mmCIF file with all atom_site columns, C-alpha atoms in Angstrom:
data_model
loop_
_atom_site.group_PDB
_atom_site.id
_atom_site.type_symbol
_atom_site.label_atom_id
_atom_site.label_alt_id
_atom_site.label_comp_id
_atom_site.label_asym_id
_atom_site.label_entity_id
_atom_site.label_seq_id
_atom_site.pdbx_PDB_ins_code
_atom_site.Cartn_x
_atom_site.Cartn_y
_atom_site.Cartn_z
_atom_site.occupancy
_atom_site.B_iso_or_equiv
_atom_site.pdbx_formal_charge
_atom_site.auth_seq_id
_atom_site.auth_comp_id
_atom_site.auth_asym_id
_atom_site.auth_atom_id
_atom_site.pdbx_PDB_model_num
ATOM 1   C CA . UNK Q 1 1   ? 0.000  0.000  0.000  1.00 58.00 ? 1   UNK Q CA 1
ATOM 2   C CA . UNK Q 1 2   ? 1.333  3.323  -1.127 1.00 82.00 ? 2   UNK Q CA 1
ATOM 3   C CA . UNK Q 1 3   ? 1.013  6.296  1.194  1.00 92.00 ? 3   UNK Q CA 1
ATOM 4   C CA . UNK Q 1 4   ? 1.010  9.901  0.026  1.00 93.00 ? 4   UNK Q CA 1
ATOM 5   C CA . UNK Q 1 5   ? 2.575  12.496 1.302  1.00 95.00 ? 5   UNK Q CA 1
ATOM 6   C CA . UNK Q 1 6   ? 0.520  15.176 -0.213 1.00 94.00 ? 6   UNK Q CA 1
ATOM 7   C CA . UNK Q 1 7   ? -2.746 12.621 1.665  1.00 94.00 ? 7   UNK Q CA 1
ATOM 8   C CA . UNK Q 1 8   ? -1.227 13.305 4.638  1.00 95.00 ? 8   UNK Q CA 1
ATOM 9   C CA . UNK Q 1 9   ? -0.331 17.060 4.425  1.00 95.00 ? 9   UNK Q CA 1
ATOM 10  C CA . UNK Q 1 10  ? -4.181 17.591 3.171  1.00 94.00 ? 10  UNK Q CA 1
ATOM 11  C CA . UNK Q 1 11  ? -5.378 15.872 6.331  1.00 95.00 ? 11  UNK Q CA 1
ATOM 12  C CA . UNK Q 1 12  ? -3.115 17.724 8.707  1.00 93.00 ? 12  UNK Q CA 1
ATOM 13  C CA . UNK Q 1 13  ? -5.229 21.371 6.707  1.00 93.00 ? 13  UNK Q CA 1
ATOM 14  C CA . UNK Q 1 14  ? -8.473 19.599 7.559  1.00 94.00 ? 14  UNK Q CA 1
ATOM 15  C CA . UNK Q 1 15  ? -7.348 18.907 11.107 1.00 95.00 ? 15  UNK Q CA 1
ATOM 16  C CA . UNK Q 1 16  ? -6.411 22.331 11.549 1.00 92.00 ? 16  UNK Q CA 1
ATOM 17  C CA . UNK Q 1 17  ? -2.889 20.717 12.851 1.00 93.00 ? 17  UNK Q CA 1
ATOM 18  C CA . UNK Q 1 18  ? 0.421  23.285 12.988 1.00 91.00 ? 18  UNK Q CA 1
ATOM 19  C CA . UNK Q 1 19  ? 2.632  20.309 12.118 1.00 94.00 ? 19  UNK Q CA 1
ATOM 20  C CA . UNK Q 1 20  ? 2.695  16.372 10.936 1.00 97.00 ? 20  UNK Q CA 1
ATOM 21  C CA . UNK Q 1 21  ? 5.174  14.142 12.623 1.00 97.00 ? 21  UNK Q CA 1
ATOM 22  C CA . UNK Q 1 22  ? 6.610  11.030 11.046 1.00 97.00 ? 22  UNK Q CA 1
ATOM 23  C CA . UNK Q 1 23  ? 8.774  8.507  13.047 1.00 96.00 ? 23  UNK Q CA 1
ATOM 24  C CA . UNK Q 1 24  ? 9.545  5.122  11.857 1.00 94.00 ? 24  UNK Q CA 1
ATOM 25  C CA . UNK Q 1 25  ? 7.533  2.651  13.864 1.00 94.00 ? 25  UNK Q CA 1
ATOM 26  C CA . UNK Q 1 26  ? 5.569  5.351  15.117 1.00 95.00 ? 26  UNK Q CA 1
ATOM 27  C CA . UNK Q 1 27  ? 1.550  6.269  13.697 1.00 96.00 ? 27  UNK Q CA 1
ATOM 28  C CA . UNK Q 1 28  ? 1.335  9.875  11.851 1.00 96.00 ? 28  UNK Q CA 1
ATOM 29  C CA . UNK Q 1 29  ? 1.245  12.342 14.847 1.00 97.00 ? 29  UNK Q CA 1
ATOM 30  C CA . UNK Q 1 30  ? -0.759 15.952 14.422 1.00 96.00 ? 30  UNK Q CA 1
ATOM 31  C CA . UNK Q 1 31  ? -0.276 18.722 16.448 1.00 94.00 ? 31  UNK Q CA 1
ATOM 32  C CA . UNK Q 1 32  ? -3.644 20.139 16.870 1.00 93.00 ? 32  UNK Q CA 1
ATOM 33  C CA . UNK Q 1 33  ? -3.844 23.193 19.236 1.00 88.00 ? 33  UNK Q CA 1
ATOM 34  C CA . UNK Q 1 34  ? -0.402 22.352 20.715 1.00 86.00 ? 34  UNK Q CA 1
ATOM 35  C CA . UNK Q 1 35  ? -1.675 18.324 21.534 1.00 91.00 ? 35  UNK Q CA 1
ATOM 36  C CA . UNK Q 1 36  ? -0.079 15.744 20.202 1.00 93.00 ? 36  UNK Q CA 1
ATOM 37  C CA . UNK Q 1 37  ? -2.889 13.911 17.826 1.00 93.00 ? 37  UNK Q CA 1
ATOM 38  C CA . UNK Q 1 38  ? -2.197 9.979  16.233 1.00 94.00 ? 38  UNK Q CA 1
ATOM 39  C CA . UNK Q 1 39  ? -4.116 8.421  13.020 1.00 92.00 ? 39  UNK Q CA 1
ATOM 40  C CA . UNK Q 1 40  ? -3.595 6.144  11.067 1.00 87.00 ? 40  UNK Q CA 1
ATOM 41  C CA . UNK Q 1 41  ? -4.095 2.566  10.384 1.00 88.00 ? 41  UNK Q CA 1
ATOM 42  C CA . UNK Q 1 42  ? -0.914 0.972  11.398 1.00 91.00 ? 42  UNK Q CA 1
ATOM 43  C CA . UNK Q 1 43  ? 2.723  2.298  12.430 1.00 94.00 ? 43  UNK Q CA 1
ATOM 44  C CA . UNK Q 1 44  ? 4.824  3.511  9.822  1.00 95.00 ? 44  UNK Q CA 1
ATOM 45  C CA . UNK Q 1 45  ? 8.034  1.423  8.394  1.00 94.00 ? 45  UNK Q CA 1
ATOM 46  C CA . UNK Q 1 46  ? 10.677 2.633  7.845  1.00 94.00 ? 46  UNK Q CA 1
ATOM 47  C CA . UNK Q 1 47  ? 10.539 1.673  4.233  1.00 94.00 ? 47  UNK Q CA 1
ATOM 48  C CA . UNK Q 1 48  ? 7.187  3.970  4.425  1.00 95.00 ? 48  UNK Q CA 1
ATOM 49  C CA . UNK Q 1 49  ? 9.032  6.765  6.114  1.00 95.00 ? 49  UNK Q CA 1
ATOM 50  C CA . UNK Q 1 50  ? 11.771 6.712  3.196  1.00 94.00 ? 50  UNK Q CA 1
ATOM 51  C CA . UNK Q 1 51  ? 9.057  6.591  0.572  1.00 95.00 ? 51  UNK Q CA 1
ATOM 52  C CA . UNK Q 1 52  ? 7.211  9.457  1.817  1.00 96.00 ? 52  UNK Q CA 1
ATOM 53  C CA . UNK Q 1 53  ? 10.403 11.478 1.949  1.00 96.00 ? 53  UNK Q CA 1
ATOM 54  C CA . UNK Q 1 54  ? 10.979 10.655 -1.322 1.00 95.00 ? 54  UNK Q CA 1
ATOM 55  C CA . UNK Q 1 55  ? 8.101  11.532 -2.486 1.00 96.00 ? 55  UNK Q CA 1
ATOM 56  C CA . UNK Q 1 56  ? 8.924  15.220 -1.345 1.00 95.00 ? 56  UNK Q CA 1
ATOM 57  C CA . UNK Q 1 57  ? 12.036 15.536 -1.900 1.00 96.00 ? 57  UNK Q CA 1
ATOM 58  C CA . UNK Q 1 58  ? 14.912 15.661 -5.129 1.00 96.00 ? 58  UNK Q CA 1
ATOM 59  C CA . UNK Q 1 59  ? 17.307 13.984 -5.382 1.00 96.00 ? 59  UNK Q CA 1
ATOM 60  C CA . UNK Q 1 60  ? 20.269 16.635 -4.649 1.00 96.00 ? 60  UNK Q CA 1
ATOM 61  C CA . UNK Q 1 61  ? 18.641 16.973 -1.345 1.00 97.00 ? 61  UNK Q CA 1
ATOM 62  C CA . UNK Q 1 62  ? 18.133 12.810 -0.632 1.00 96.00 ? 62  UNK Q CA 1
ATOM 63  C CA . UNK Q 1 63  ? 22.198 13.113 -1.228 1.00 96.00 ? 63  UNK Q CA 1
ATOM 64  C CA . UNK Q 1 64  ? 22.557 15.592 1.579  1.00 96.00 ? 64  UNK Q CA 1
ATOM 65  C CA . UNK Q 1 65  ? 20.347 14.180 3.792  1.00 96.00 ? 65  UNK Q CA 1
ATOM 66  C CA . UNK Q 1 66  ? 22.268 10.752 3.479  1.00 95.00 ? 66  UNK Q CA 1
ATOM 67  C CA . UNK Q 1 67  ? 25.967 12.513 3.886  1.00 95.00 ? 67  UNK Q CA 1
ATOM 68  C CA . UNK Q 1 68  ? 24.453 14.872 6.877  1.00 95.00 ? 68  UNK Q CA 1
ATOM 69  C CA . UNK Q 1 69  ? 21.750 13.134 8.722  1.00 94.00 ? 69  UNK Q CA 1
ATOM 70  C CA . UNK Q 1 70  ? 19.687 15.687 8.526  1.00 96.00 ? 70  UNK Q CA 1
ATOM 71  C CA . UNK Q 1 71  ? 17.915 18.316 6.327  1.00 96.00 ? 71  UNK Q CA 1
ATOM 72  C CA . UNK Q 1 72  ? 15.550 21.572 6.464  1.00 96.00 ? 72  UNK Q CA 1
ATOM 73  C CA . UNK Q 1 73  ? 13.925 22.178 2.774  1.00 96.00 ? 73  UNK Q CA 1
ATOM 74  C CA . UNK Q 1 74  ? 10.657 23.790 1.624  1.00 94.00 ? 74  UNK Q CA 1
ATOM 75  C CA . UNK Q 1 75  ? 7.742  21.670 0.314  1.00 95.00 ? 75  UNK Q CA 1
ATOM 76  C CA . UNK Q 1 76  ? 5.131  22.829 -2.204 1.00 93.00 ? 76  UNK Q CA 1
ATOM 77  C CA . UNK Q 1 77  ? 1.836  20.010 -2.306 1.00 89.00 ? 77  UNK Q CA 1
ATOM 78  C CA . UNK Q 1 78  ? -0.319 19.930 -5.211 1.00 87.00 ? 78  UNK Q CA 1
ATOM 79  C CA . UNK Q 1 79  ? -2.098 22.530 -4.042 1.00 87.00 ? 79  UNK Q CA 1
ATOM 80  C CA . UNK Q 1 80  ? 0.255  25.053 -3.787 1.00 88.00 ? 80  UNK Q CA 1
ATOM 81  C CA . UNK Q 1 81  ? 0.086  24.600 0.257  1.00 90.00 ? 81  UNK Q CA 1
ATOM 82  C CA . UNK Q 1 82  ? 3.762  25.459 1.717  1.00 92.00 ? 82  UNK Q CA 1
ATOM 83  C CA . UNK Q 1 83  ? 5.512  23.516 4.281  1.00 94.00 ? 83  UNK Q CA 1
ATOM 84  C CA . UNK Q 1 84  ? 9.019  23.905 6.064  1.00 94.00 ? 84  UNK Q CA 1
ATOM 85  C CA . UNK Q 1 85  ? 10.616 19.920 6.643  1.00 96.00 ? 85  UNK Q CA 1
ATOM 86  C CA . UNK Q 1 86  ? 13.153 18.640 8.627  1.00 97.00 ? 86  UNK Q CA 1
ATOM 87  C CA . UNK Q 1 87  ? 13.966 15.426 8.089  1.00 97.00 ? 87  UNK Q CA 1
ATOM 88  C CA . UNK Q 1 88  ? 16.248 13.705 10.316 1.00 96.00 ? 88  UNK Q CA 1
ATOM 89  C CA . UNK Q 1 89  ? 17.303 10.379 11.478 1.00 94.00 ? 89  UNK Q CA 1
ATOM 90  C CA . UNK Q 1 90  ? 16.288 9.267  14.963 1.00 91.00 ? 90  UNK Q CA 1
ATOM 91  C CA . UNK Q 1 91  ? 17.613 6.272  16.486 1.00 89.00 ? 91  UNK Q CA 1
ATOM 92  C CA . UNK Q 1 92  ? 19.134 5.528  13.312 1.00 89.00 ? 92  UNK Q CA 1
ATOM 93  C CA . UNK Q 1 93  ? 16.429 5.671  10.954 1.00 92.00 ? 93  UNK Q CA 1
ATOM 94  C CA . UNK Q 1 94  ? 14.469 8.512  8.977  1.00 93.00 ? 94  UNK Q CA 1
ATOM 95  C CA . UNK Q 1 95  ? 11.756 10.999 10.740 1.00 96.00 ? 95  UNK Q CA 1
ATOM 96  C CA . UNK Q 1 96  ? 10.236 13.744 9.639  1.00 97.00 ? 96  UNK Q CA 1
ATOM 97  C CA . UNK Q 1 97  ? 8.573  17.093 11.247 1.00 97.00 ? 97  UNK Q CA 1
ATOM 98  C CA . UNK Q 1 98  ? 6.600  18.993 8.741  1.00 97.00 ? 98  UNK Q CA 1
ATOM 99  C CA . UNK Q 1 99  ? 5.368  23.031 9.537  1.00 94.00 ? 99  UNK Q CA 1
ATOM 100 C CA . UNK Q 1 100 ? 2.183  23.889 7.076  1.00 91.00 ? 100 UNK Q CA 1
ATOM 101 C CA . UNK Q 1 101 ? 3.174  27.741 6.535  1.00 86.00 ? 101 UNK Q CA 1
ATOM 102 C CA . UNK Q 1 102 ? 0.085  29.796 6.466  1.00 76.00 ? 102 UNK Q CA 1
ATOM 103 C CA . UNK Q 1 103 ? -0.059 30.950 2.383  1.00 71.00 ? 103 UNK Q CA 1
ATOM 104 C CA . UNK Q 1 104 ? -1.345 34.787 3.722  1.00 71.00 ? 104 UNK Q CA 1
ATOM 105 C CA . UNK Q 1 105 ? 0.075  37.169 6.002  1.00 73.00 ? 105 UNK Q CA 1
ATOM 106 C CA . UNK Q 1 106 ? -2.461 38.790 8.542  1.00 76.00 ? 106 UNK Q CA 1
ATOM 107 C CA . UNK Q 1 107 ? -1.266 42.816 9.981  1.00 78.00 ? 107 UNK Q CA 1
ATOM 108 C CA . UNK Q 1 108 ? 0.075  43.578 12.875 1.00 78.00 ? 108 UNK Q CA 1
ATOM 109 C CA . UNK Q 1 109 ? -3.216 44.869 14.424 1.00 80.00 ? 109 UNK Q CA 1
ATOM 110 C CA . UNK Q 1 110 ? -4.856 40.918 13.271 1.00 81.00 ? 110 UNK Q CA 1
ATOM 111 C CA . UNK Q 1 111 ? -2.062 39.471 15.259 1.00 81.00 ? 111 UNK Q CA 1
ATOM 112 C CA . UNK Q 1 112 ? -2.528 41.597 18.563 1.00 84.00 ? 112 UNK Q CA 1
ATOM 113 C CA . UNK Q 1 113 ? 1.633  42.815 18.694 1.00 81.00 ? 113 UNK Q CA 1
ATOM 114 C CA . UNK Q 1 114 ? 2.076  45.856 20.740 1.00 84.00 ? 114 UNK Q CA 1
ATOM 115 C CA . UNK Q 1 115 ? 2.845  49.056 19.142 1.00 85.00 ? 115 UNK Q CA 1
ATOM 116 C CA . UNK Q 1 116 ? 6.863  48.473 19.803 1.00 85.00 ? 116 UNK Q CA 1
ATOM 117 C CA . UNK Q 1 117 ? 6.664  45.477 17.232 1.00 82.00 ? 117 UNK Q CA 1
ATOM 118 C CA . UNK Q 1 118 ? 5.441  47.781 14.822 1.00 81.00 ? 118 UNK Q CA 1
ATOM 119 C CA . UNK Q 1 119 ? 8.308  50.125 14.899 1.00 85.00 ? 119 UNK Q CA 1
ATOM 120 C CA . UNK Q 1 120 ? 10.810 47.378 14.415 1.00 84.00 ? 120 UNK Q CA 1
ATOM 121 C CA . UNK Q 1 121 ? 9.253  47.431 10.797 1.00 82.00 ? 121 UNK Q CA 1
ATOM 122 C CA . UNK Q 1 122 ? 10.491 50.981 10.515 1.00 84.00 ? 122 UNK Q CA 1
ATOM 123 C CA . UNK Q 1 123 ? 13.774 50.375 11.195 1.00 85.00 ? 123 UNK Q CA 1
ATOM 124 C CA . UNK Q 1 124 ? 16.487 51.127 8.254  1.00 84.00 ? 124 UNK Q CA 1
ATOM 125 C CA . UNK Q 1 125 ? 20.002 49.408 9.850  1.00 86.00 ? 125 UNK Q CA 1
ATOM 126 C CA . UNK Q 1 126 ? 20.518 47.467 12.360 1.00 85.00 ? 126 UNK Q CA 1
ATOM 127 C CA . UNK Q 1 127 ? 19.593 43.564 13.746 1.00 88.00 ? 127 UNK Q CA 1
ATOM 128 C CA . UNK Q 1 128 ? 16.463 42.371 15.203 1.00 84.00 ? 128 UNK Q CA 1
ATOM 129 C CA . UNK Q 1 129 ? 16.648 38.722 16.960 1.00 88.00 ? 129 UNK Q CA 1
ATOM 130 C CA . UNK Q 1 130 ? 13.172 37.338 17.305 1.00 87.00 ? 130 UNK Q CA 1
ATOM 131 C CA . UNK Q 1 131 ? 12.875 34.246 19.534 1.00 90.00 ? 131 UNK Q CA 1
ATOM 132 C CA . UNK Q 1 132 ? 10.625 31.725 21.722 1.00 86.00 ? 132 UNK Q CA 1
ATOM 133 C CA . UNK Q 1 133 ? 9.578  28.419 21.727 1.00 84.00 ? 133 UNK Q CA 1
ATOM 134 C CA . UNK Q 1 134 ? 8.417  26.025 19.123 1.00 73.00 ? 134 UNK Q CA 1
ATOM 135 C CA . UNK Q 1 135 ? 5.008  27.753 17.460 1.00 71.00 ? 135 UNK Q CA 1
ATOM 136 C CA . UNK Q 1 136 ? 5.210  30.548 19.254 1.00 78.00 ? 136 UNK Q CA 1
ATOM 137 C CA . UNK Q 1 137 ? 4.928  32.832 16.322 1.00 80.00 ? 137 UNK Q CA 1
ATOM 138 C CA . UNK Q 1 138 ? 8.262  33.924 15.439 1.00 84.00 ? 138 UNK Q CA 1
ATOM 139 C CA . UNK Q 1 139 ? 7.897  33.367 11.545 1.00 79.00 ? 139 UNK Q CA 1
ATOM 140 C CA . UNK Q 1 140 ? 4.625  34.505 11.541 1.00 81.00 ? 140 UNK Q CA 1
ATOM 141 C CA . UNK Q 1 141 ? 5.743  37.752 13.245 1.00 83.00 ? 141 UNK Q CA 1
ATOM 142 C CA . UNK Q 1 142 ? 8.760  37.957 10.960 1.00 84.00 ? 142 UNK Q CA 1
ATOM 143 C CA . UNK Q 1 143 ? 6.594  37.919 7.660  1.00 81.00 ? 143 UNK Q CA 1
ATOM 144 C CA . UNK Q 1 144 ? 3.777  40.241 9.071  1.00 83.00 ? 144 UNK Q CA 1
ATOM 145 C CA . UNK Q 1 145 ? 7.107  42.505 9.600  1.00 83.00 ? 145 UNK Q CA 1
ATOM 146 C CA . UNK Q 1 146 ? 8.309  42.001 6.358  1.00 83.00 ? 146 UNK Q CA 1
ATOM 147 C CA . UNK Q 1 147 ? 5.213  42.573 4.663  1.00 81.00 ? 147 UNK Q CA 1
ATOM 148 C CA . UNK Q 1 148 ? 4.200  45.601 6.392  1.00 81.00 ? 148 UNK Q CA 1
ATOM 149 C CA . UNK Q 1 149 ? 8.107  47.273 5.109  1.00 84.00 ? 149 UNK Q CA 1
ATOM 150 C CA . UNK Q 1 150 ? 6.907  45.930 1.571  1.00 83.00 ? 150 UNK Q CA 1
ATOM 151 C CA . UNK Q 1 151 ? 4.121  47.627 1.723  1.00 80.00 ? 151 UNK Q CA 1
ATOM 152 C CA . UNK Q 1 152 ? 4.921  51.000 3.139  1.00 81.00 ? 152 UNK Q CA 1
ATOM 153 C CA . UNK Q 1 153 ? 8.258  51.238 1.455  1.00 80.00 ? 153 UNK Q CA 1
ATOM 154 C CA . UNK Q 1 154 ? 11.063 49.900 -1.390 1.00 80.00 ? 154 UNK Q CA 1
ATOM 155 C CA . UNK Q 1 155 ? 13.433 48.227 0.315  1.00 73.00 ? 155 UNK Q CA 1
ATOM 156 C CA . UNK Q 1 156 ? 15.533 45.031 -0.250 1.00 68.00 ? 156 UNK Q CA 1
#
């Protein structure tokens, strides 16, 4: 039986899940509202595992992954849905943690950031280090940013 990765990525939209989880002997695992979610009908090979990472992946970056261990890429489904990957080995064999990355930015004001956040898209020089925890927002924050200085001003 032949899974698809691009199955699996449209059920993690219709669960409203942040992220799909893939571990070798291991069911699919959702993150739904921060909880940890399992489907499926039986654990996942590893054979599976390497298929579905196939699937997703060329093969310049199946030739890094196998020299490094380990490998961040961006994933495009059929439906134009975006996803960050890391695929790494664990205990030896492949697993997989996949972000869906929202295809729309929402404002500042949508997001609720105080007015301080803001300024930091007004800034012309200088660095701005954005951190926290695991889906705590940080990307989202640092596109909203980025959009708002494309849209108020020229910059590269």
């Amino acid at each position: 039986m032949q899974i698809s990765i691009n199955a699996l990525l449209q059920r993690c939209r219709e669960l409203g899940a942040s992220d799909l989880h893939l571990s070798s002997n291991w069911y699919p695992m959702y993150r739904v509202h921060g909880s940890l979610q399992a489907e499926g009908e039986a654990p996942y090979t590893p054979e599976i595992l390497a298929d579905l990472f196939t699937q997703m992946s060329n093969p310049e970056q199946r030739r890094l992954y196998d020299e490094q261990g380990a490998l961040d890429f961006g994933y495009s489904d059929e439906e134009g849905q975006r996803y960050r990957v890391n695929v790494y080995r664990e205990m030896g064999r492949t697993a997989m943690a996949i972000r869906h990355l929202n295809n729309g930015f929402k404002s500042l004001s949508e997001l609720r950031l105080p007015e301080s956040v803001a300024e930091i898209a007004q800034l012309k020089k200088g660095l701005v280090l954005v951190t926290g925890a695991t889906g705590s927002g940080k990307s989202t924050t640092l596109a909203t940013l980025i959009d708002a200085i494309n849209s108020t001003r020229p910059s590269h």
